Short mmCIF file of C-alpha atoms (C1' of nucleotides) in Angstrom, two decimals:
data_model
loop_
_atom_site.label_atom_id
_atom_site.label_comp_id
_atom_site.label_asym_id
_atom_site.label_seq_id
_atom_site.Cartn_x
_atom_site.Cartn_y
_atom_site.Cartn_z
CA MET A 288 119.38 62.01 16.27
CA ASP A 289 116.48 60.36 14.41
CA THR A 290 112.88 60.93 14.91
CA ARG A 291 112.07 57.34 14.18
CA VAL A 292 114.10 54.92 16.21
CA PRO A 293 114.17 51.26 15.16
CA ASN A 294 112.32 49.03 17.59
CA ILE A 295 115.29 46.68 17.87
CA VAL A 296 117.38 49.62 19.07
CA VAL A 297 114.73 50.54 21.75
CA GLY A 298 114.77 46.84 22.93
CA ARG A 299 118.59 47.12 23.58
CA LEU A 300 118.45 50.24 25.62
CA PRO A 301 117.07 48.55 28.70
CA ILE A 302 119.90 46.11 28.53
CA TYR A 303 122.35 48.89 28.46
CA LEU A 304 120.70 50.60 31.30
CA ARG A 305 120.63 47.40 33.42
CA SER A 306 124.35 46.88 32.87
CA LEU A 307 125.25 50.55 33.54
CA GLU A 308 123.21 50.52 36.79
CA HIS A 309 125.10 47.40 37.78
CA LEU A 310 128.43 49.04 37.09
CA ALA A 311 127.47 52.21 39.00
CA GLU A 312 126.49 50.06 42.02
CA GLN A 313 129.97 48.56 41.84
CA GLY A 314 131.48 52.03 41.94
CA HIS A 315 132.55 52.48 38.35
CA GLY A 316 132.34 56.01 37.00
CA ILE A 317 133.36 55.91 33.43
CA ILE A 318 133.08 53.29 30.68
CA SER A 319 134.01 53.12 27.03
CA SER A 320 131.77 51.74 24.32
CA HIS A 321 134.41 48.97 23.97
CA GLN A 322 134.35 47.94 27.51
CA LEU A 323 130.54 47.96 27.70
CA ALA A 324 130.40 45.93 24.42
CA ALA A 325 132.83 43.29 25.95
CA LEU A 326 130.65 43.11 29.00
CA LEU A 327 127.43 42.56 27.05
CA GLY A 328 128.77 40.52 24.21
CA THR A 329 127.93 43.02 21.62
CA SER A 330 130.02 45.57 19.47
CA ALA A 331 131.24 49.02 20.45
CA ALA A 332 130.09 50.35 17.01
CA GLN A 333 126.53 49.13 17.77
CA ILE A 334 126.39 50.69 21.16
CA ARG A 335 127.53 54.10 19.79
CA LYS A 336 125.16 53.90 16.99
CA ASP A 337 122.32 52.97 19.15
CA LEU A 338 122.95 55.95 21.57
CA SER A 339 123.48 58.41 18.60
CA HIS A 340 119.85 58.04 17.81
CA PHE A 341 119.11 60.01 20.93
CA GLY A 342 121.98 62.36 21.28
CA GLU A 343 125.56 62.77 22.27
CA PHE A 344 126.23 61.37 25.68
CA GLY A 345 129.97 60.51 25.60
CA LYS A 346 133.25 62.42 25.59
CA GLN A 347 135.95 61.71 22.95
CA GLY A 348 139.02 60.23 24.41
CA THR A 349 137.27 59.31 27.66
CA GLY A 350 134.10 57.39 27.13
CA TYR A 351 130.82 57.67 28.89
CA HIS A 352 130.12 59.07 32.37
CA ILE A 353 128.04 56.25 33.79
CA PRO A 354 125.77 58.20 36.11
CA TYR A 355 125.08 60.64 33.33
CA LEU A 356 124.30 58.02 30.79
CA ILE A 357 122.01 56.20 33.28
CA VAL A 358 120.12 59.45 33.77
CA GLN A 359 119.76 59.89 30.02
CA LEU A 360 118.66 56.39 29.25
CA LYS A 361 116.19 56.51 32.04
CA ARG A 362 114.74 59.63 30.54
CA ILE A 363 114.59 58.16 27.12
CA LEU A 364 112.94 54.95 28.43
CA LYS A 365 110.64 56.92 30.59
CA ALA A 366 112.24 55.01 33.50
CA ASP A 367 112.72 58.16 35.49
CA GLN A 368 109.15 57.86 36.79
CA GLU A 369 107.23 55.23 38.63
CA TRP A 370 104.93 53.01 36.68
CA GLU A 371 101.82 51.41 38.22
CA VAL A 372 101.20 47.93 37.05
CA ALA A 373 98.19 45.70 37.34
CA LEU A 374 98.65 41.96 37.81
CA VAL A 375 96.11 39.46 36.69
CA GLY A 376 96.58 35.96 38.00
CA VAL A 377 97.94 35.38 41.48
CA GLY A 378 99.29 31.89 41.02
CA ASP A 379 102.90 30.78 41.46
CA ILE A 380 104.18 33.28 38.92
CA GLY A 381 102.02 36.11 40.13
CA HIS A 382 102.96 35.34 43.64
CA ALA A 383 106.65 35.58 42.64
CA LEU A 384 106.10 38.92 40.90
CA LEU A 385 104.28 40.34 43.96
CA ARG A 386 107.12 39.39 46.13
CA ASN A 387 109.87 40.52 43.64
CA ARG A 388 111.73 43.51 45.00
CA ASP A 389 113.48 44.21 41.75
CA LEU A 390 110.33 45.46 40.09
CA PRO A 391 109.62 48.39 42.52
CA ARG A 392 113.34 49.03 42.76
CA ARG A 393 113.43 49.60 39.15
CA GLY A 394 110.27 51.74 38.89
CA PHE A 395 107.45 49.19 38.44
CA ARG A 396 105.00 48.96 41.27
CA ILE A 397 102.23 46.31 41.27
CA VAL A 398 99.38 48.34 42.66
CA ALA A 399 96.50 46.04 41.81
CA ALA A 400 96.03 42.33 41.61
CA PHE A 401 93.25 40.23 40.28
CA ASP A 402 92.23 36.62 40.42
CA SER A 403 89.27 34.57 39.50
CA ASP A 404 89.66 32.27 42.55
CA ARG A 405 87.33 33.42 45.29
CA ASP A 406 89.76 31.98 47.98
CA LYS A 407 92.38 34.49 46.84
CA VAL A 408 90.25 37.41 46.57
CA GLY A 409 90.72 39.71 49.56
CA THR A 410 94.19 38.29 50.41
CA ARG A 411 96.96 40.89 50.71
CA PHE A 412 100.49 41.06 49.50
CA GLY A 413 102.26 44.01 51.07
CA GLN A 414 100.14 46.95 49.97
CA VAL A 415 98.23 45.07 47.39
CA THR A 416 94.91 43.34 47.88
CA VAL A 417 93.59 40.78 45.41
CA HIS A 418 90.47 41.85 43.64
CA GLU A 419 87.81 39.97 41.78
CA LEU A 420 88.26 39.81 38.09
CA GLU A 421 84.88 41.66 37.78
CA GLN A 422 86.54 44.85 39.25
CA LEU A 423 89.32 44.87 36.71
CA ALA A 424 87.96 47.70 34.53
CA GLN A 425 86.96 49.80 37.44
CA VAL A 426 90.15 49.61 39.20
CA ILE A 427 92.34 50.06 36.15
CA GLN A 428 90.37 53.08 34.96
CA GLY A 429 90.01 54.48 38.41
CA GLN A 430 93.71 54.42 39.03
CA GLY A 431 94.70 55.15 35.55
CA ILE A 432 96.90 52.11 35.27
CA GLN A 433 98.67 51.80 31.93
CA LEU A 434 100.60 48.58 32.31
CA ALA A 435 99.56 45.00 33.00
CA ILE A 436 101.12 41.52 33.63
CA VAL A 437 99.02 38.66 32.64
CA ALA A 438 99.93 35.49 34.65
CA VAL A 439 96.81 33.25 34.26
CA PRO A 440 96.44 29.81 32.75
CA PRO A 441 96.62 29.77 28.93
CA ALA A 442 92.81 29.16 28.58
CA ALA A 443 92.14 32.43 30.22
CA ALA A 444 94.88 34.66 28.70
CA GLN A 445 93.08 36.07 25.64
CA THR A 446 89.89 36.84 27.51
CA VAL A 447 91.86 38.60 30.31
CA THR A 448 93.95 40.49 27.79
CA ASP A 449 90.80 41.59 25.96
CA ALA A 450 89.49 42.83 29.27
CA LEU A 451 92.64 44.72 29.91
CA VAL A 452 92.64 46.37 26.57
CA ALA A 453 88.96 47.36 26.97
CA ALA A 454 89.96 48.88 30.30
CA GLY A 455 92.50 51.07 28.63
CA ILE A 456 95.78 49.31 29.33
CA ARG A 457 98.60 50.42 27.01
CA GLY A 458 101.12 47.65 27.42
CA VAL A 459 100.75 43.94 28.29
CA LEU A 460 103.49 41.60 29.61
CA ASN A 461 102.15 38.07 29.05
CA TYR A 462 103.49 35.19 31.02
CA SER A 463 100.96 32.67 29.69
CA PRO A 464 102.62 30.31 27.29
CA ILE A 465 100.24 31.27 24.50
CA ALA A 466 100.12 33.92 21.81
CA VAL A 467 97.71 36.54 22.61
CA SER A 468 96.63 39.25 20.28
CA VAL A 469 96.12 42.91 20.99
CA PRO A 470 95.22 45.86 18.83
CA ASP A 471 97.96 48.00 17.24
CA HIS A 472 97.73 50.75 19.82
CA VAL A 473 98.71 48.32 22.69
CA ARG A 474 102.21 47.15 23.22
CA LEU A 475 102.71 43.42 23.91
CA GLN A 476 105.66 41.52 25.32
CA GLN A 477 105.84 37.82 25.99
CA ILE A 478 107.80 35.69 28.57
CA ASP A 479 107.87 31.98 28.00
CA PRO A 480 110.79 29.95 29.37
CA VAL A 481 109.99 27.05 26.99
CA THR A 482 110.56 29.19 23.82
CA HIS A 483 113.84 30.33 25.22
CA LEU A 484 114.81 26.73 26.14
CA GLN A 485 113.92 25.56 22.60
CA HIS A 486 115.92 28.35 20.98
CA MET A 487 118.93 26.85 22.96
CA THR A 488 118.19 23.17 22.33
CA TYR A 489 118.22 23.85 18.54
CA TYR A 490 121.96 24.31 18.74
CA GLY A 491 122.28 21.34 21.25
CA MET B 435 117.42 24.50 2.63
CA ASP B 436 120.45 26.23 4.03
CA THR B 437 123.16 24.78 6.10
CA ARG B 438 123.43 27.91 8.08
CA VAL B 439 120.26 29.27 9.48
CA PRO B 440 120.03 32.79 10.90
CA ASN B 441 119.73 32.91 14.61
CA ILE B 442 116.77 35.17 14.46
CA VAL B 443 114.90 32.51 12.33
CA VAL B 444 115.71 29.87 14.81
CA GLY B 445 114.28 32.12 17.57
CA ARG B 446 111.02 32.35 15.75
CA LEU B 447 110.46 28.54 15.39
CA PRO B 448 109.49 28.02 19.01
CA ILE B 449 106.93 30.71 18.60
CA TYR B 450 105.51 29.02 15.52
CA LEU B 451 105.55 25.68 17.33
CA ARG B 452 103.71 27.04 20.39
CA SER B 453 100.96 28.49 18.23
CA LEU B 454 100.56 25.29 16.14
CA GLU B 455 100.30 23.17 19.23
CA HIS B 456 97.65 25.53 20.56
CA LEU B 457 95.77 25.15 17.21
CA ALA B 458 96.08 21.40 17.20
CA GLU B 459 94.56 21.21 20.77
CA GLN B 460 91.61 23.24 19.51
CA GLY B 461 91.09 20.68 16.79
CA HIS B 462 92.49 22.55 13.81
CA GLY B 463 94.07 20.43 11.09
CA ILE B 464 95.24 22.68 8.37
CA ILE B 465 96.51 26.18 8.34
CA SER B 466 97.92 28.58 5.68
CA SER B 467 100.93 30.80 6.08
CA HIS B 468 98.50 33.73 5.91
CA GLN B 469 96.34 32.43 8.62
CA LEU B 470 99.19 31.79 10.93
CA ALA B 471 100.80 35.13 10.14
CA ALA B 472 97.50 36.90 11.06
CA LEU B 473 97.40 34.97 14.36
CA LEU B 474 101.03 35.89 15.21
CA GLY B 475 101.16 39.40 13.90
CA THR B 476 103.88 38.61 11.46
CA SER B 477 103.89 38.02 7.60
CA ALA B 478 103.02 35.01 5.54
CA ALA B 479 106.13 35.48 3.41
CA GLN B 480 108.36 35.50 6.50
CA ILE B 481 106.79 32.38 7.83
CA ARG B 482 107.26 30.56 4.50
CA LYS B 483 110.79 31.83 4.16
CA ASP B 484 111.66 30.79 7.67
CA LEU B 485 110.37 27.27 7.07
CA SER B 486 112.07 27.00 3.75
CA HIS B 487 115.42 26.96 5.50
CA PHE B 488 114.53 23.53 6.71
CA GLY B 489 112.64 21.80 4.00
CA GLU B 490 109.25 21.81 2.24
CA PHE B 491 106.42 21.17 4.75
CA GLY B 492 103.36 22.68 3.03
CA LYS B 493 101.12 21.69 0.13
CA GLN B 494 100.33 24.23 -2.66
CA GLY B 495 96.73 25.33 -2.73
CA THR B 496 96.19 23.99 0.76
CA GLY B 497 98.58 25.15 3.31
CA TYR B 498 100.26 23.17 6.14
CA HIS B 499 99.01 20.05 7.87
CA ILE B 500 99.27 21.18 11.50
CA PRO B 501 100.24 17.83 13.13
CA TYR B 502 102.91 17.26 10.50
CA LEU B 503 104.36 20.70 10.86
CA ILE B 504 104.51 20.21 14.60
CA VAL B 505 106.41 16.97 14.27
CA GLN B 506 108.84 18.60 11.89
CA LEU B 507 109.40 21.70 14.08
CA LYS B 508 109.85 19.56 17.05
CA ARG B 509 112.43 17.53 15.34
CA ILE B 510 114.34 20.63 14.16
CA LEU B 511 114.27 22.21 17.51
CA LYS B 512 115.19 18.90 19.18
CA ALA B 513 111.90 19.25 21.09
CA ASP B 514 110.94 15.59 20.14
CA GLN B 515 112.94 14.53 23.18
CA GLU B 516 112.89 15.13 26.94
CA TRP B 517 115.50 17.53 28.28
CA GLU B 518 116.73 17.35 31.84
CA VAL B 519 117.19 20.78 33.41
CA ALA B 520 119.10 21.81 36.51
CA LEU B 521 117.54 24.70 38.61
CA VAL B 522 119.79 26.86 40.73
CA GLY B 523 117.96 28.97 43.27
CA VAL B 524 114.83 27.86 44.85
CA GLY B 525 113.31 31.17 45.81
CA ASP B 526 109.95 32.42 44.54
CA ILE B 527 110.91 32.09 40.89
CA GLY B 528 112.55 28.71 41.35
CA HIS B 529 109.57 27.65 43.28
CA ALA B 530 107.23 28.64 40.50
CA LEU B 531 109.30 26.96 37.92
CA LEU B 532 109.36 23.73 39.91
CA ARG B 533 105.58 23.71 40.16
CA ASN B 534 105.06 24.79 36.57
CA ARG B 535 103.44 22.00 34.65
CA ASP B 536 103.97 23.58 31.30
CA LEU B 537 107.78 22.92 31.32
CA PRO B 538 107.45 19.01 31.61
CA ARG B 539 104.46 19.09 29.33
CA ARG B 540 106.64 20.57 26.64
CA GLY B 541 109.70 18.47 27.25
CA PHE B 542 111.74 20.20 29.95
CA ARG B 543 111.94 18.30 33.24
CA ILE B 544 113.64 19.96 36.15
CA VAL B 545 115.52 17.01 37.60
CA ALA B 546 117.85 18.67 39.99
CA ALA B 547 117.57 21.79 42.18
CA PHE B 548 120.24 23.65 44.20
CA ASP B 549 120.16 26.30 46.86
CA SER B 550 122.64 27.88 49.19
CA ASP B 551 120.13 28.12 52.05
CA ARG B 552 120.65 25.16 54.29
CA ASP B 553 117.09 25.37 55.45
CA LYS B 554 115.95 24.58 51.84
CA VAL B 555 118.45 21.71 51.19
CA GLY B 556 116.75 18.52 51.47
CA THR B 557 113.19 19.73 50.90
CA ARG B 558 111.40 18.04 47.99
CA PHE B 559 109.24 19.37 45.14
CA GLY B 560 107.65 16.37 43.56
CA GLN B 561 110.42 14.16 42.39
CA VAL B 562 113.11 16.85 42.94
CA THR B 563 115.13 17.15 46.05
CA VAL B 564 117.08 20.48 46.73
CA HIS B 565 120.79 19.93 46.89
CA GLU B 566 123.59 21.96 48.38
CA LEU B 567 125.36 24.21 45.87
CA GLU B 568 128.56 22.22 46.62
CA GLN B 569 126.98 19.12 44.83
CA LEU B 570 126.31 21.13 41.68
CA ALA B 571 129.12 19.75 39.53
CA GLN B 572 128.81 16.26 40.79
CA VAL B 573 124.95 16.02 40.13
CA ILE B 574 125.17 17.77 36.73
CA GLN B 575 128.10 15.65 35.55
CA GLY B 576 126.55 12.54 37.12
CA GLN B 577 123.35 12.91 35.35
CA GLY B 578 124.69 14.50 32.11
CA ILE B 579 122.37 17.56 32.47
CA GLN B 580 122.93 19.98 29.62
CA LEU B 581 120.50 22.79 30.48
CA ALA B 582 120.30 25.02 33.52
CA ILE B 583 118.02 27.75 34.93
CA VAL B 584 119.53 30.47 37.12
CA ALA B 585 117.17 31.99 39.55
CA VAL B 586 119.41 33.30 42.28
CA PRO B 587 119.93 36.79 43.59
CA PRO B 588 121.87 39.03 41.15
CA ALA B 589 124.94 39.02 43.36
CA ALA B 590 125.39 35.31 43.04
CA ALA B 591 124.35 34.94 39.32
CA GLN B 592 127.75 35.14 37.71
CA THR B 593 129.43 32.80 40.24
CA VAL B 594 126.57 30.23 39.76
CA THR B 595 126.89 30.63 36.01
CA ASP B 596 130.55 30.01 36.18
CA ALA B 597 130.04 26.85 38.26
CA LEU B 598 127.39 25.64 35.70
CA VAL B 599 129.71 26.13 32.79
CA ALA B 600 132.60 24.43 34.70
CA ALA B 601 130.17 21.51 35.29
CA GLY B 602 129.66 21.17 31.45
CA ILE B 603 126.28 22.87 31.01
CA ARG B 604 125.55 23.85 27.44
CA GLY B 605 122.75 26.36 27.80
CA VAL B 606 121.78 28.80 30.59
CA LEU B 607 118.42 30.49 31.03
CA ASN B 608 119.11 33.35 33.42
CA TYR B 609 116.28 34.95 35.50
CA SER B 610 118.56 37.14 37.46
CA PRO B 611 118.23 40.76 36.38
CA ILE B 612 121.81 41.12 35.58
CA ALA B 613 123.98 40.45 32.46
CA VAL B 614 125.99 37.25 32.95
CA SER B 615 128.78 36.19 30.70
CA VAL B 616 129.35 32.66 29.30
CA PRO B 617 132.01 31.28 26.92
CA ASP B 618 131.11 31.04 23.27
CA HIS B 619 130.27 27.38 23.45
CA VAL B 620 127.58 27.96 25.94
CA ARG B 621 124.12 29.34 24.91
CA LEU B 622 122.56 32.01 27.03
CA GLN B 623 119.10 33.39 27.26
CA GLN B 624 117.88 36.03 29.62
CA ILE B 625 114.45 36.63 31.21
CA ASP B 626 114.02 40.00 32.90
CA PRO B 627 110.43 41.42 33.23
CA VAL B 628 111.81 45.04 33.76
CA THR B 629 113.63 45.12 30.46
CA HIS B 630 110.49 44.06 28.75
CA LEU B 631 108.42 46.61 30.67
CA GLN B 632 110.95 49.28 29.82
CA HIS B 633 110.70 48.36 26.19
CA MET B 634 107.03 49.19 26.33
CA THR B 635 107.21 52.35 28.38
CA TYR B 636 109.47 53.98 25.79
CA TYR B 637 106.47 54.11 23.60
CA GLY B 638 104.25 55.19 26.52
"C1'" DT C 837 89.26 22.81 -14.33
"C1'" DA C 838 89.60 27.15 -11.36
"C1'" DG C 839 91.11 28.79 -7.28
"C1'" DA C 840 94.39 28.80 -3.65
"C1'" DT C 841 98.73 28.55 -1.62
"C1'" DT C 842 103.46 26.95 -1.47
"C1'" DG C 843 108.50 27.55 -2.18
"C1'" DT C 844 111.85 30.46 -4.16
"C1'" DT C 845 113.90 34.20 -6.56
"C1'" DA C 846 114.93 38.98 -6.96
"C1'" DA C 847 114.26 43.47 -5.16
"C1'" DT C 848 113.89 46.24 -1.35
"C1'" DC C 849 114.63 47.57 2.94
"C1'" DG C 850 117.06 48.17 7.10
"C1'" DA C 851 120.66 47.06 10.39
"C1'" DT C 852 125.45 46.37 11.41
"C1'" DT C 853 130.15 47.17 10.74
"C1'" DA C 854 134.25 49.59 9.44
"C1'" DA C 855 136.65 53.72 9.13
"C1'" DC C 856 137.91 58.11 10.39
"C1'" DA C 857 137.60 63.17 11.27
"C1'" DA C 858 136.72 65.56 15.31
"C1'" DT C 859 138.10 66.40 19.75
"C1'" DC C 860 138.67 65.51 24.66
"C1'" DT D 80 151.07 67.19 22.99
"C1'" DA D 81 150.00 62.11 22.18
"C1'" DG D 82 146.77 58.70 22.79
"C1'" DA D 83 142.20 57.46 23.16
"C1'" DT D 84 137.47 57.40 22.08
"C1'" DT D 85 133.37 59.48 20.35
"C1'" DG D 86 129.85 60.46 16.81
"C1'" DT D 87 128.85 59.82 11.96
"C1'" DT D 88 129.39 58.61 7.33
"C1'" DA D 89 129.64 55.15 3.94
"C1'" DA D 90 130.09 50.36 2.82
"C1'" DT D 91 128.67 46.02 3.79
"C1'" DC D 92 125.94 42.63 5.24
"C1'" DG D 93 121.75 40.35 6.12
"C1'" DA D 94 116.79 40.11 6.63
"C1'" DT D 95 112.24 41.03 4.87
"C1'" DT D 96 109.06 41.72 1.33
"C1'" DA D 97 107.01 41.23 -3.17
"C1'" DA D 98 106.09 38.68 -6.86
"C1'" DC D 99 105.21 34.52 -9.37
"C1'" DA D 100 105.94 29.96 -11.46
"C1'" DA D 101 104.87 25.59 -9.83
"C1'" DT D 102 101.35 22.66 -8.33
"C1'" DC D 103 97.92 20.77 -5.31
#
DNA sequence: TAGATTGTTAATCGATTAACAATC
DNA sequence: TAGATTGTTAATCGATTAACAATC
């Protein structure tokens, strides 16, 4: 049980959690590190070592009680609470994210959306109304929103990210196919299908 | 210049490439490893070491000629050719991908789409007509398509992936929030916003 | 030339794996 | 109990960093 957990280990926990939740939905109750490793294409030793950073969650001779491990992983990842998310950019990707039921199901609720297009401002998606970009700081600070998804065209991504950071956002998930920079105290994750595809074509 | 390049290094090349292309668009001609590292939040030594696996692309005292390095990285990643991609699932995400101009701009053209919904079959998105799932193998084999994007509901993801593998697909980019498995000879990449968000909330 | 930066080597650091005592 | 599997230690493996000769 370390005090300082490697970032790469933290990044694997959500993958374990996702798989365990899927197993639970299918009615599985217990799983061994070897079974989970086979399912995920990783190694049993790695799973046990990763989990050992946080405590002892299994039982010798048996394995892991899936619902219990889910509870523990959710607690560790702070996924046992609901997170409010701001969305900037209501184009095709933003639209897909607003309609995505998996995000709220797993604890991430888009509670505010922003777009620079006046025609989109005022439109509603479920509970969410699209605001002007000018209201970004006010809404984010007013609601204490800590996470944001950037889904704007590349040319606007850094400006929008800077505005989010200035508004107090703690983590940014960037869908724009461009590297944005954030200060050290802000977390950044990037989603770009092309980089994933290029990683595969290398081996092609 | 190794024969065996670490996978983690391969995964960084597309990120370097994306940044260099952005720099080139902005009119930059030369960049040093230190400048690029600062831009990407990595280290100059890592960039130089990564590139050294493939050859010598820089000039002492000067740095890297951006257009030349772009050409080299594209060659290494096989991004100097156009790749045809099959899309399975024309929901919100599939729709966003079909309309995404960045994919073709960077060499990935969705040339076939499939959906199980009879109402969607036959509809067109630009050059692409939505086919029945039943035609998947025939179309993929007929056109020699090597890459596929899976954007179907979780319950269908593994079945669809199996069908793609059976049809001869070499790489799968999975947008379904579920771990799918593929045989060793098939490359797999996963995009799931929730896992990225959970990676950030851990530190929250 | 003087200054700067590469490519590479060696050292360091960190992550993964193997092995096994503990124990269910 | 016998068999199985965990959690952890130590060994191995691999990646990152630091340093510098080469050289533009």
